[in-house]
């Protein structure tokens, strides 16, 4: 059933279109202070560390605001209260439970939420960015998750060998605004799928490329496609975006990778959040996939 669109002002549209430029400029202001904290970061062999630390400093500032802006969707998602992009007063899906893989926790901004979900028994936080190690460990302690939350400082490709997590042993996978920046997304999404048990659930909230049509088999759950010019604009901004936002890709077709490349799903409940504006330069998908 199509969702009725709200009316929006010209200012709303302009703000959305200008968001990538504003975010890039804000990120740029953190580069000088990162360099001043350690001038040796300018040495050629330290360039990758410079980029990592720069993004860590930037995200420590914007992360709390991102959490505030997205909590109204993410918290109901993790509690099982979102279906077809709509938030329901009672659970439609089970909440996160059992052994959980949280991909890209960063500094741990969702740990306070995870600490309030009693059905979780163990959490593996997969965070390869070494710049987040200290703040993530601090967040684990402040959330009261010591002994339950295990920081895994490697990438998805090394989970089995380095962290000894067996494939088919995970009850829940949680990806919140992180699949945009993982390397080799098709390969790594497929690998994450393999860690899920049969019947396991993948909780998704990700920004994706602009919608150019309905997803195969899910047309009744999807918003109308966005204008082509908006996709061109997103592609143009993506020339610059990854260099200022920690490798994040604006145009990544994450919903397609999840539905067509990961593996077969028993149930698919993935959609745009209800009442999403058609002019979003960074549209999102949200929902639960059941293996």
XYZ file of N, CA and C in Angstrom:
873
model
N 0.852 -1.193 0.000
C 0.000 0.000 0.000
C 0.884 1.238 0.000
N 0.745 2.154 -0.939
C 1.571 3.342 -0.955
C 1.320 4.222 0.260
N 2.389 4.893 0.698
C 2.285 5.759 1.864
C 2.041 7.185 1.406
N 1.082 7.854 2.008
C 0.782 9.239 1.653
C 1.962 10.138 1.988
N 2.308 10.998 1.045
C 3.406 11.923 1.242
C 2.933 13.194 1.934
N 3.732 13.697 2.848
C 3.434 14.969 3.482
C 3.791 16.082 2.518
N 3.302 17.287 2.802
C 3.684 18.447 1.989
C 4.958 19.036 2.560
N 5.823 19.493 1.665
C 7.109 20.034 2.078
C 7.327 21.388 1.426
N 8.076 22.237 2.133
C 8.357 23.573 1.624
C 9.595 23.554 0.733
N 9.777 24.644 0.022
C 10.971 24.798 -0.805
C 12.221 24.743 0.068
N 12.131 25.290 1.274
C 13.272 25.268 2.190
C 13.630 23.832 2.584
N 12.623 22.999 2.793
C 12.876 21.590 3.103
C 13.670 20.937 1.976
N 13.271 21.201 0.759
C 13.939 20.608 -0.401
C 15.368 21.116 -0.534
N 15.548 22.434 -0.386
C 16.892 23.002 -0.492
C 17.807 22.473 0.611
N 17.285 22.331 1.815
C 18.084 21.824 2.930
C 18.561 20.400 2.657
N 17.683 19.599 2.071
C 18.067 18.233 1.739
C 19.123 18.207 0.649
N 18.961 19.028 -0.359
C 19.914 19.061 -1.465
C 21.280 19.590 -1.023
N 21.269 20.519 -0.067
C 22.527 21.112 0.392
C 23.179 20.329 1.533
N 22.471 19.327 2.054
C 23.015 18.573 3.182
C 24.400 17.993 2.904
N 24.648 17.340 1.756
C 25.988 16.774 1.544
C 27.098 17.816 1.596
N 26.866 18.997 0.993
C 27.887 20.039 1.038
C 28.159 20.504 2.468
N 27.089 20.689 3.245
C 27.252 21.153 4.630
C 28.004 20.119 5.466
N 27.695 18.861 5.252
C 28.337 17.790 6.017
C 29.814 17.693 5.657
N 30.124 17.822 4.369
C 31.519 17.790 3.915
C 32.307 18.950 4.522
N 31.728 20.149 4.500
C 32.415 21.318 5.063
C 32.633 21.162 6.562
N 31.647 20.595 7.252
C 31.804 20.365 8.691
C 32.932 19.372 8.944
N 32.990 18.316 8.153
C 34.068 17.333 8.294
C 35.429 17.984 8.065
N 35.496 18.866 7.076
C 36.761 19.514 6.728
C 37.319 20.333 7.885
N 36.452 20.888 8.729
C 36.936 21.697 9.851
C 37.704 20.862 10.883
N 37.519 19.535 10.839
C 38.214 18.675 11.799
C 39.577 18.211 11.297
N 39.892 18.496 10.030
C 41.192 18.081 9.499
C 42.352 18.863 10.112
N 42.310 20.217 10.184
C 43.436 20.949 10.765
C 43.715 20.555 12.210
N 42.673 20.409 13.023
C 42.901 20.068 14.430
C 43.446 18.648 14.580
N 43.095 17.763 13.654
C 43.648 16.405 13.686
C 45.135 16.450 13.379
N 45.505 17.237 12.381
C 46.919 17.369 12.018
C 47.702 18.032 13.151
N 47.121 19.068 13.757
C 47.811 19.762 14.845
C 48.014 18.862 16.056
N 47.136 17.873 16.235
C 47.299 16.953 17.369
C 48.520 16.057 17.201
N 48.946 15.857 15.944
C 50.132 15.037 15.670
C 50.606 15.332 14.256
N 51.525 16.297 14.090
C 51.995 16.688 12.745
C 52.629 15.548 11.953
N 53.084 14.492 12.633
C 53.685 13.373 11.892
C 52.652 12.637 11.036
N 51.375 12.916 11.266
C 50.330 12.306 10.443
C 50.440 12.733 8.984
N 51.166 13.849 8.723
C 51.343 14.322 7.357
C 52.369 13.511 6.584
N 53.140 12.681 7.285
C 54.112 11.831 6.586
C 53.366 10.843 5.695
N 53.901 10.587 4.500
C 53.175 9.749 3.527
C 52.743 8.398 4.078
N 53.584 7.764 4.884
C 53.242 6.433 5.401
C 52.195 6.478 6.528
N 51.843 7.671 6.964
C 50.818 7.812 8.004
C 49.479 8.291 7.447
N 49.365 8.334 6.116
C 48.176 8.925 5.510
C 46.900 8.165 5.890
N 46.955 6.838 5.866
C 45.747 6.064 6.208
C 45.362 6.280 7.667
N 46.377 6.434 8.537
C 46.090 6.697 9.950
C 45.493 8.088 10.121
N 45.980 9.051 9.321
C 45.423 10.404 9.353
C 43.945 10.382 9.003
N 43.588 9.679 7.933
C 42.183 9.612 7.519
C 41.318 8.960 8.596
N 41.851 7.904 9.211
C 41.100 7.198 10.249
C 40.874 8.094 11.465
N 41.935 8.796 11.905
C 41.831 9.648 13.080
C 40.965 10.880 12.802
N 41.094 11.412 11.610
C 40.262 12.550 11.194
C 38.788 12.193 11.298
N 38.408 11.031 10.747
C 37.005 10.627 10.808
C 36.572 10.348 12.244
N 37.465 9.772 13.055
C 37.132 9.502 14.456
C 36.802 10.798 15.193
N 37.633 11.835 14.992
C 37.387 13.131 15.633
C 36.070 13.743 15.141
N 35.851 13.653 13.830
C 34.628 14.209 13.249
C 33.397 13.490 13.790
N 33.447 12.145 13.814
C 32.275 11.379 14.230
C 32.015 11.510 15.729
N 33.054 11.749 16.507
C 32.825 11.961 17.940
C 31.988 13.210 18.177
N 32.030 14.136 17.214
C 31.242 15.371 17.320
C 29.833 15.181 16.763
N 29.726 14.583 15.558
C 28.412 14.484 14.910
C 27.635 13.235 15.333
N 28.347 12.212 15.837
C 27.686 10.963 16.204
C 26.501 11.136 17.142
N 26.667 11.893 18.252
C 25.531 12.085 19.162
C 24.320 12.722 18.489
N 24.560 13.643 17.558
C 23.442 14.263 16.854
C 22.791 13.274 15.892
N 23.624 12.455 15.231
C 23.085 11.424 14.339
C 22.223 10.455 15.138
N 22.698 10.093 16.329
C 21.919 9.182 17.169
C 20.585 9.804 17.567
N 20.620 11.073 17.944
C 19.391 11.758 18.344
C 18.387 11.804 17.195
N 18.903 12.080 15.989
C 18.021 12.212 14.825
C 17.439 10.878 14.367
N 18.155 9.784 14.630
C 17.716 8.486 14.110
C 17.125 7.567 15.174
N 17.161 7.975 16.440
C 16.667 7.120 17.523
C 15.198 6.752 17.359
N 14.404 7.671 16.829
C 12.976 7.412 16.689
C 12.689 6.244 15.753
N 13.665 5.885 14.914
C 13.522 4.734 14.028
C 14.333 3.539 14.515
N 15.568 3.784 14.940
C 16.468 2.678 15.274
C 16.004 1.931 16.527
N 15.595 2.647 17.556
C 15.176 1.978 18.801
C 13.957 1.087 18.559
N 12.908 1.557 17.865
C 11.807 0.643 17.551
C 12.231 -0.529 16.659
N 13.159 -0.277 15.736
C 13.647 -1.360 14.886
C 14.249 -2.481 15.712
N 15.158 -2.132 16.630
C 15.856 -3.136 17.424
C 14.922 -3.821 18.414
N 13.821 -3.163 18.723
C 12.823 -3.746 19.631
C 11.761 -4.553 18.886
N 11.822 -4.566 17.545
C 10.873 -5.336 16.754
C 9.584 -4.618 16.435
N 9.559 -3.292 16.589
C 8.305 -2.540 16.432
C 8.137 -1.876 15.069
N 9.005 -2.196 14.109
C 8.875 -1.587 12.787
C 8.594 -2.669 11.744
N 7.594 -2.404 10.903
C 7.269 -3.298 9.795
C 6.812 -2.458 8.616
N 7.309 -2.782 7.429
C 6.982 -2.043 6.203
C 7.269 -0.553 6.345
N 8.286 -0.245 7.144
C 8.690 1.142 7.329
C 7.859 1.916 8.324
N 6.861 1.261 8.935
C 5.950 1.932 9.864
C 6.235 1.473 11.286
N 6.280 2.412 12.225
C 6.483 2.087 13.635
C 5.146 1.708 14.266
N 5.133 0.558 14.921
C 3.920 0.041 15.552
C 4.027 0.144 17.073
N 2.899 0.274 17.765
C 2.951 0.410 19.232
C 3.358 -0.877 19.949
N 3.179 -2.014 19.292
C 3.569 -3.301 19.878
C 4.477 -4.029 18.897
N 5.299 -4.967 19.377
C 6.251 -5.658 18.490
C 5.569 -6.443 17.372
N 6.155 -6.331 16.189
C 5.739 -7.115 15.029
C 6.740 -8.239 14.784
N 7.992 -7.960 15.115
C 9.079 -8.937 15.032
C 9.650 -9.140 16.436
N 10.354 -10.248 16.658
C 11.089 -10.373 17.925
C 12.172 -9.294 18.000
N 12.541 -8.870 19.201
C 13.648 -7.921 19.331
C 14.984 -8.620 19.085
N 16.043 -7.858 19.021
C 17.382 -8.453 18.991
C 17.477 -9.483 20.114
N 18.082 -10.631 19.812
C 18.131 -11.666 20.840
C 19.336 -12.572 20.640
N 19.656 -13.322 21.692
C 20.721 -14.310 21.636
C 22.073 -13.675 21.374
N 22.851 -14.313 20.514
C 24.169 -13.805 20.123
C 24.002 -12.814 18.986
N 24.497 -11.597 19.189
C 24.304 -10.498 18.240
C 25.645 -10.075 17.644
N 25.666 -9.874 16.330
C 26.796 -9.239 15.658
C 26.421 -7.796 15.377
N 27.069 -6.862 16.059
C 26.866 -5.444 15.732
C 28.025 -5.014 14.843
N 27.721 -4.607 13.633
C 28.751 -4.221 12.677
C 28.958 -2.711 12.742
N 30.225 -2.316 12.909
C 30.562 -0.897 12.922
C 29.970 -0.104 14.060
N 30.186 -0.521 15.307
C 29.617 0.233 16.433
C 30.254 1.594 16.638
N 31.411 1.845 16.026
C 32.083 3.131 16.229
C 32.461 3.327 17.679
N 32.015 4.425 18.247
C 32.302 4.708 19.659
C 31.267 4.097 20.589
N 30.285 3.387 20.015
C 29.294 2.690 20.846
C 28.035 3.478 21.113
N 27.547 4.232 20.106
C 26.421 5.113 20.397
C 25.106 4.372 20.613
N 25.013 3.077 20.206
C 23.773 2.338 20.438
C 23.869 1.388 21.631
N 24.974 1.423 22.352
C 25.129 0.523 23.495
C 24.095 0.771 24.598
N 23.741 2.021 24.928
C 22.690 2.219 25.937
C 21.376 1.550 25.550
N 21.065 1.543 24.248
C 19.850 0.868 23.780
C 19.991 -0.642 23.916
N 21.126 -1.187 23.514
C 21.344 -2.633 23.587
C 21.300 -3.130 25.026
N 21.755 -2.303 25.953
C 21.770 -2.714 27.361
C 20.359 -2.867 27.929
N 19.361 -2.302 27.223
C 17.978 -2.355 27.699
C 17.170 -3.478 27.050
N 17.825 -4.316 26.240
C 17.125 -5.413 25.570
C 17.503 -6.722 26.268
N 16.645 -7.253 27.133
C 17.015 -8.399 27.975
C 17.195 -9.705 27.212
N 16.667 -9.795 25.988
C 16.772 -11.041 25.230
C 18.161 -11.253 24.624
N 19.020 -10.255 24.716
C 20.393 -10.386 24.202
C 21.268 -11.082 25.250
N 22.002 -12.102 24.820
C 22.890 -12.815 25.746
C 24.360 -12.480 25.525
N 24.732 -12.166 24.285
C 26.131 -11.857 23.972
C 26.152 -10.959 22.734
N 27.098 -10.007 22.725
C 27.237 -9.107 21.582
C 28.691 -9.075 21.136
N 28.905 -9.256 19.847
C 30.216 -9.046 19.248
C 30.175 -7.723 18.491
N 30.972 -6.752 18.921
C 31.039 -5.468 18.249
C 32.199 -5.449 17.276
N 31.918 -5.517 15.987
C 32.948 -5.637 14.953
C 33.367 -4.239 14.518
N 34.510 -3.769 15.040
C 34.966 -2.402 14.790
C 36.464 -2.400 14.457
N 36.813 -2.399 13.157
C 38.234 -2.433 12.776
C 38.961 -1.095 12.890
N 38.214 0.013 13.044
C 38.854 1.332 13.138
C 39.497 1.490 14.517
N 40.827 1.445 14.546
C 41.535 1.493 15.831
C 41.340 2.810 16.563
N 40.961 3.845 15.834
C 40.711 5.134 16.471
C 39.509 5.123 17.399
N 38.637 4.122 17.255
C 37.442 4.033 18.100
C 37.629 3.133 19.316
N 38.777 2.478 19.417
C 38.960 1.445 20.442
C 38.741 1.971 21.856
N 39.372 3.085 22.196
C 39.292 3.600 23.570
C 37.866 4.042 23.910
N 37.230 4.791 22.998
C 35.881 5.296 23.283
C 34.862 4.168 23.299
N 35.066 3.136 22.467
C 34.136 2.007 22.459
C 34.240 1.216 23.758
N 35.456 0.981 24.224
C 35.637 0.274 25.498
C 35.021 1.051 26.652
N 35.153 2.373 26.602
C 34.554 3.218 27.640
C 33.034 3.125 27.602
N 32.468 3.086 26.386
C 31.018 2.989 26.248
C 30.498 1.651 26.762
N 31.261 0.574 26.527
C 30.868 -0.747 27.026
C 30.746 -0.715 28.550
N 31.721 -0.088 29.186
C 31.720 -0.004 30.651
C 30.571 0.866 31.159
N 30.370 2.023 30.537
C 29.332 2.938 31.020
C 27.925 2.389 30.778
N 27.788 1.514 29.776
C 26.476 0.905 29.504
C 26.225 -0.334 30.354
N 27.206 -0.718 31.159
C 27.049 -1.898 32.010
C 27.061 -3.198 31.236
N 27.791 -3.228 30.112
C 27.810 -4.406 29.256
C 29.108 -5.206 29.349
N 29.925 -4.923 30.349
C 31.167 -5.689 30.520
C 30.822 -7.169 30.725
N 31.545 -8.016 30.009
C 31.284 -9.446 30.087
C 30.262 -9.930 29.078
N 29.440 -9.002 28.570
C 28.435 -9.360 27.559
C 28.824 -8.827 26.181
N 29.480 -7.671 26.156
C 29.861 -7.036 24.893
C 31.348 -7.275 24.642
N 31.663 -7.878 23.495
C 33.044 -8.213 23.161
C 33.463 -7.426 21.928
N 34.456 -6.552 22.074
C 34.947 -5.744 20.963
C 35.840 -6.615 20.081
N 35.510 -6.664 18.785
C 36.277 -7.443 17.817
C 36.963 -6.462 16.867
N 38.280 -6.230 17.046
C 38.964 -5.175 16.282
C 39.455 -5.636 14.913
N 38.636 -6.351 14.173
C 39.007 -6.816 12.828
C 37.835 -6.554 11.888
N 38.086 -6.746 10.594
C 37.032 -6.605 9.621
C 36.184 -7.861 9.514
N 35.097 -7.770 8.780
C 34.178 -8.894 8.617
C 34.890 -10.108 8.046
N 35.824 -9.854 7.135
C 36.510 -10.957 6.458
C 37.367 -11.787 7.404
N 37.684 -11.264 8.591
C 38.557 -11.977 9.530
C 37.817 -12.505 10.757
N 36.502 -12.435 10.752
C 35.750 -12.829 11.949
C 35.993 -14.281 12.344
N 35.995 -15.164 11.384
C 36.132 -16.592 11.705
C 37.542 -16.926 12.156
N 38.553 -16.392 11.454
C 39.935 -16.742 11.767
C 40.462 -16.020 13.001
N 40.126 -14.741 13.146
C 40.696 -13.955 14.248
C 39.829 -13.983 15.498
N 38.513 -13.990 15.320
C 37.616 -13.919 16.477
C 36.992 -15.277 16.812
N 37.217 -16.266 15.954
C 36.723 -17.637 16.191
C 35.197 -17.679 16.344
N 34.518 -16.847 15.552
C 33.059 -16.898 15.508
C 32.669 -17.862 14.391
N 31.945 -18.889 14.729
C 31.592 -19.908 13.748
C 30.426 -19.455 12.872
N 30.497 -19.821 11.610
C 29.388 -19.517 10.708
C 28.166 -20.331 11.116
N 27.003 -19.702 10.995
C 25.766 -20.350 11.404
C 25.535 -20.353 12.897
N 26.254 -19.474 13.641
C 26.145 -19.477 15.105
C 25.510 -18.219 15.680
N 25.142 -17.272 14.826
C 24.664 -15.962 15.288
C 23.150 -15.870 15.152
N 22.495 -15.361 16.203
C 21.037 -15.211 16.195
C 20.582 -13.932 15.505
N 21.364 -12.858 15.659
C 20.949 -11.555 15.118
C 22.159 -10.810 14.567
N 21.954 -10.160 13.432
C 22.938 -9.231 12.883
C 22.314 -7.840 12.917
N 23.103 -6.866 13.329
C 22.626 -5.482 13.442
C 23.534 -4.585 12.604
N 22.980 -3.956 11.572
C 23.748 -2.986 10.784
C 22.974 -1.672 10.751
N 23.533 -0.680 11.397
C 22.912 0.645 11.470
C 23.887 1.660 10.891
N 23.601 2.128 9.683
C 24.408 3.153 9.017
C 25.880 2.776 8.967
N 26.172 1.556 8.545
C 27.564 1.117 8.463
C 27.888 0.411 7.155
N 26.919 -0.194 6.489
C 27.200 -0.937 5.264
C 27.618 -0.018 4.123
N 27.410 1.284 4.291
C 27.823 2.266 3.286
C 29.331 2.378 3.172
N 30.063 1.918 4.190
C 31.509 2.137 4.199
C 32.341 0.862 4.310
N 31.702 -0.307 4.374
C 32.508 -1.526 4.451
C 33.130 -1.800 3.087
N 34.353 -2.368 3.059
C 34.959 -2.720 1.769
C 34.253 -3.925 1.155
N 34.318 -4.023 -0.154
C 33.739 -5.150 -0.891
C 32.348 -5.521 -0.343
N 31.380 -4.622 -0.482
C 30.088 -4.826 0.186
C 29.372 -6.116 -0.199
N 29.368 -6.472 -1.478
C 28.683 -7.712 -1.876
C 29.279 -8.920 -1.157
N 30.603 -8.996 -1.168
C 31.295 -10.125 -0.541
C 31.053 -10.150 0.958
N 31.181 -9.011 1.609
C 31.064 -8.978 3.074
C 29.628 -9.143 3.550
N 28.655 -8.659 2.796
C 27.255 -8.880 3.151
C 26.922 -10.367 3.050
N 27.431 -11.013 2.023
C 27.221 -12.456 1.882
C 27.867 -13.216 3.036
N 29.063 -12.765 3.465
C 29.741 -13.410 4.589
C 28.934 -13.246 5.871
N 28.381 -12.066 6.107
C 27.568 -11.845 7.302
C 26.341 -12.744 7.295
N 25.746 -12.906 6.129
C 24.588 -13.794 5.998
C 24.953 -15.208 6.462
N 26.161 -15.644 6.134
C 26.583 -17.002 6.483
C 26.743 -17.195 7.987
N 26.959 -16.125 8.727
C 27.098 -16.244 10.189
C 25.741 -16.416 10.871
N 24.665 -16.021 10.193
C 23.335 -16.162 10.783
C 22.894 -17.621 10.836
N 22.239 -17.987 11.919
C 21.588 -19.290 12.001
C 20.365 -19.300 11.077
N 19.909 -20.482 10.640
C 18.601 -20.532 9.988
C 17.535 -19.980 10.943
N 16.717 -19.087 10.455
C 15.739 -18.412 11.312
C 16.292 -17.170 11.984
N 17.596 -16.929 11.852
C 18.204 -15.724 12.419
C 17.734 -14.472 11.700
N 17.854 -13.339 12.376
C 17.298 -12.091 11.840
C 18.371 -11.018 11.679
N 18.232 -10.265 10.609
C 19.152 -9.172 10.296
C 18.359 -7.871 10.399
N 18.751 -7.002 11.331
C 18.085 -5.723 11.575
C 18.849 -4.639 10.816
N 18.161 -3.960 9.917
C 18.801 -3.069 8.948
C 18.273 -1.646 9.068
N 19.188 -0.687 9.147
C 18.843 0.725 8.915
C 20.028 1.339 8.195
N 19.879 1.590 6.907
C 20.999 2.031 6.077
C 20.542 3.088 5.086
N 21.443 4.017 4.763
C 21.155 4.914 3.646
C 21.641 4.241 2.364
N 20.958 4.529 1.276
C 21.190 3.822 0.020
C 21.164 4.796 -1.152
N 21.431 4.274 -2.338
C 21.346 5.098 -3.547
C 19.895 5.496 -3.774
N 19.703 6.555 -4.527
C 18.346 6.989 -4.825
C 17.588 5.868 -5.522
N 16.289 5.811 -5.295
C 15.470 4.727 -5.823
C 15.088 5.015 -7.272
N 15.439 4.082 -8.165
C 15.096 4.257 -9.577
C 14.008 3.288 -10.012
N 13.380 2.609 -9.039
C 12.309 1.682 -9.345
C 12.035 0.771 -8.177
N 11.050 -0.093 -8.315
C 10.695 -1.014 -7.245
C 11.699 -2.148 -7.147
N 11.890 -2.650 -5.943
C 12.726 -3.828 -5.761
C 11.967 -5.068 -6.217
N 12.658 -6.022 -6.861
C 11.985 -7.231 -7.340
C 11.263 -7.954 -6.205
N 9.986 -8.211 -6.411
C 9.223 -8.965 -5.425
C 8.740 -8.155 -4.245
N 9.134 -6.891 -4.168
C 8.745 -6.100 -3.007
C 8.079 -4.785 -3.413
N 7.512 -4.743 -4.614
C 6.980 -3.492 -5.124
C 5.926 -2.871 -4.234
N 5.098 -3.705 -3.595
C 4.024 -3.161 -2.783
C 4.521 -2.516 -1.506
N 5.791 -2.698 -1.182
C 6.336 -2.152 0.057
C 7.216 -0.923 -0.203
N 7.314 -0.512 -1.447
C 8.322 0.479 -1.787
C 7.706 1.802 -2.188
N 8.431 2.881 -1.927
C 7.990 4.202 -2.337
C 8.165 4.379 -3.853
N 7.443 5.336 -4.469
C 7.661 5.616 -5.888
C 9.111 6.007 -6.139
N 9.566 5.735 -7.349
C 10.960 6.036 -7.666
C 11.207 7.538 -7.633
N 12.466 7.895 -7.394
C 12.848 9.303 -7.321
C 13.253 9.801 -8.705
N 13.256 11.117 -8.922
C 13.612 11.661 -10.236
C 15.044 11.299 -10.636
N 15.257 11.122 -11.925
C 16.594 10.761 -12.411
C 17.625 11.821 -12.057
N 17.214 13.087 -12.122
C 18.175 14.155 -11.846
C 18.703 14.084 -10.422
N 17.879 13.551 -9.498
C 18.325 13.424 -8.119
C 19.405 12.341 -8.014
N 19.243 11.273 -8.799
C 20.276 10.244 -8.840
C 21.574 10.779 -9.429
N 21.464 11.614 -10.460
C 22.667 12.219 -11.045
C 23.353 13.129 -10.038
N 22.546 13.887 -9.322
C 23.101 14.780 -8.297
C 23.801 13.970 -7.200
N 23.169 12.888 -6.753
C 23.785 12.047 -5.734
C 25.113 11.469 -6.233
N 25.137 11.027 -7.496
C 26.367 10.470 -8.070
C 27.469 11.521 -8.137
N 27.094 12.761 -8.470
C 28.091 13.837 -8.516
C 28.666 14.106 -7.123
N 27.794 14.202 -6.116
C 28.274 14.468 -4.764
C 29.128 13.308 -4.239
N 28.859 12.106 -4.725
C 29.609 10.944 -4.262
C 31.056 10.955 -4.756
N 31.378 11.806 -5.720
C 32.774 11.967 -6.139
C 33.603 12.485 -4.967
N 33.011 13.349 -4.152
C 33.722 13.999 -3.045
C 33.440 13.341 -1.689
N 32.205 12.918 -1.483
C 31.715 12.454 -0.182
C 32.619 11.439 0.511
N 33.035 10.346 -0.131
C 33.801 9.321 0.593
C 35.115 9.832 1.174
N 35.709 10.828 0.539
C 37.002 11.343 0.996
C 36.884 12.172 2.271
N 35.672 12.621 2.585
C 35.460 13.464 3.757
C 34.666 12.770 4.861
N 34.105 11.596 4.541
C 33.211 10.939 5.499
C 33.625 9.474 5.683
N 34.894 9.275 5.915
C 35.389 7.958 6.306
C 35.156 6.840 5.317
N 35.153 7.154 4.009
C 34.964 6.124 3.003
C 33.518 5.764 2.726
N 32.580 6.462 3.350
C 31.153 6.210 3.135
C 30.785 6.475 1.670
N 29.964 5.607 1.097
C 29.499 5.741 -0.287
C 28.023 6.144 -0.294
N 27.722 7.266 -0.933
C 26.330 7.705 -1.021
C 25.508 6.833 -1.950
N 26.126 6.293 -2.990
C 25.387 5.627 -4.064
C 25.413 4.108 -3.955
N 25.707 3.581 -2.814
C 25.789 2.127 -2.670
C 24.384 1.516 -2.692
N 24.209 0.486 -3.509
C 22.903 -0.147 -3.675
C 22.722 -1.255 -2.640
N 22.760 -0.860 -1.365
C 22.786 -1.824 -0.265
C 21.532 -2.690 -0.213
N 20.376 -2.107 -0.485
C 19.146 -2.902 -0.439
C 19.190 -4.030 -1.462
N 19.724 -3.769 -2.639
C 19.854 -4.801 -3.661
C 20.840 -5.880 -3.217
N 21.972 -5.467 -2.628
C 22.957 -6.443 -2.167
C 22.352 -7.363 -1.112
N 21.570 -6.787 -0.219
C 20.948 -7.589 0.843
C 19.927 -8.572 0.290
N 19.100 -8.116 -0.635
C 17.997 -8.942 -1.107
C 18.391 -9.923 -2.198
N 19.376 -9.557 -3.021
C 19.704 -10.395 -4.168
C 21.035 -11.128 -4.050
N 21.957 -10.608 -3.248
C 23.302 -11.191 -3.209
C 23.624 -11.943 -1.932
N 22.962 -11.600 -0.831
C 23.334 -12.197 0.459
C 23.038 -13.687 0.489
N 21.833 -14.067 0.097
C 21.379 -15.452 0.164
C 19.872 -15.468 0.269
N 19.266 -16.649 0.286
C 17.796 -16.727 0.342
C 17.247 -16.314 1.708
N 16.138 -15.589 1.678
C 15.486 -15.145 2.904
C 14.129 -15.825 3.048
N 13.810 -16.220 4.274
C 12.497 -16.785 4.563
C 11.444 -15.692 4.607
N 11.823 -14.527 5.138
C 10.896 -13.394 5.208
C 11.657 -12.099 4.975
N 11.083 -11.237 4.156
C 11.670 -9.923 3.872
C 10.699 -8.845 4.326
N 11.160 -7.991 5.206
C 10.360 -6.850 5.658
C 11.280 -5.636 5.631
N 11.432 -5.061 4.446
C 12.383 -3.974 4.234
C 11.714 -2.900 3.389
N 11.759 -1.657 3.843
C 11.098 -0.565 3.136
C 11.737 0.755 3.516
N 11.342 1.794 2.794
C 11.695 3.140 3.236
C 10.892 3.464 4.484
N 11.473 4.240 5.412
C 10.664 4.717 6.533
C 9.437 5.469 6.023
N 8.327 5.298 6.728
C 7.080 5.936 6.310
C 7.250 7.447 6.169
N 6.580 8.009 5.153
C 6.575 9.451 4.905
C 7.957 10.012 4.584
N 8.812 9.197 3.971
C 10.118 9.701 3.546
C 9.934 10.676 2.383
N 10.565 11.849 2.432
C 10.421 12.813 1.330
C 11.001 12.262 0.032
N 10.396 12.593 -1.075
C 10.870 12.102 -2.370
C 12.213 12.717 -2.763
N 12.551 13.871 -2.164
C 13.740 14.615 -2.583
C 14.975 14.321 -1.724
N 14.926 13.276 -0.923
C 16.080 12.947 -0.080
C 17.306 12.624 -0.925
N 18.409 13.280 -0.619
C 19.668 12.949 -1.302
C 20.297 11.689 -0.716
N 19.870 11.315 0.498
C 20.355 10.092 1.125
C 19.157 9.319 1.675
N 18.382 8.677 0.788
C 17.233 7.906 1.260
C 17.691 6.699 2.075
N 16.805 6.189 2.921
C 17.133 5.074 3.808
C 16.187 3.894 3.575
N 16.659 2.728 4.008
C 15.792 1.560 4.123
C 15.874 1.061 5.563
N 14.785 0.446 6.019
C 14.723 -0.042 7.392
C 13.877 -1.303 7.435
N 14.282 -2.246 8.293
C 13.473 -3.442 8.422
C 14.244 -4.639 8.924
N 13.595 -5.801 8.868
C 14.137 -7.046 9.402
C 14.072 -8.114 8.305
N 15.194 -8.796 8.107
C 15.280 -9.897 7.158
C 15.476 -11.198 7.960
N 14.716 -12.220 7.614
C 14.785 -13.498 8.337
C 15.351 -14.576 7.431
N 16.401 -15.215 7.897
C 17.077 -16.262 7.104
C 16.250 -17.551 7.094
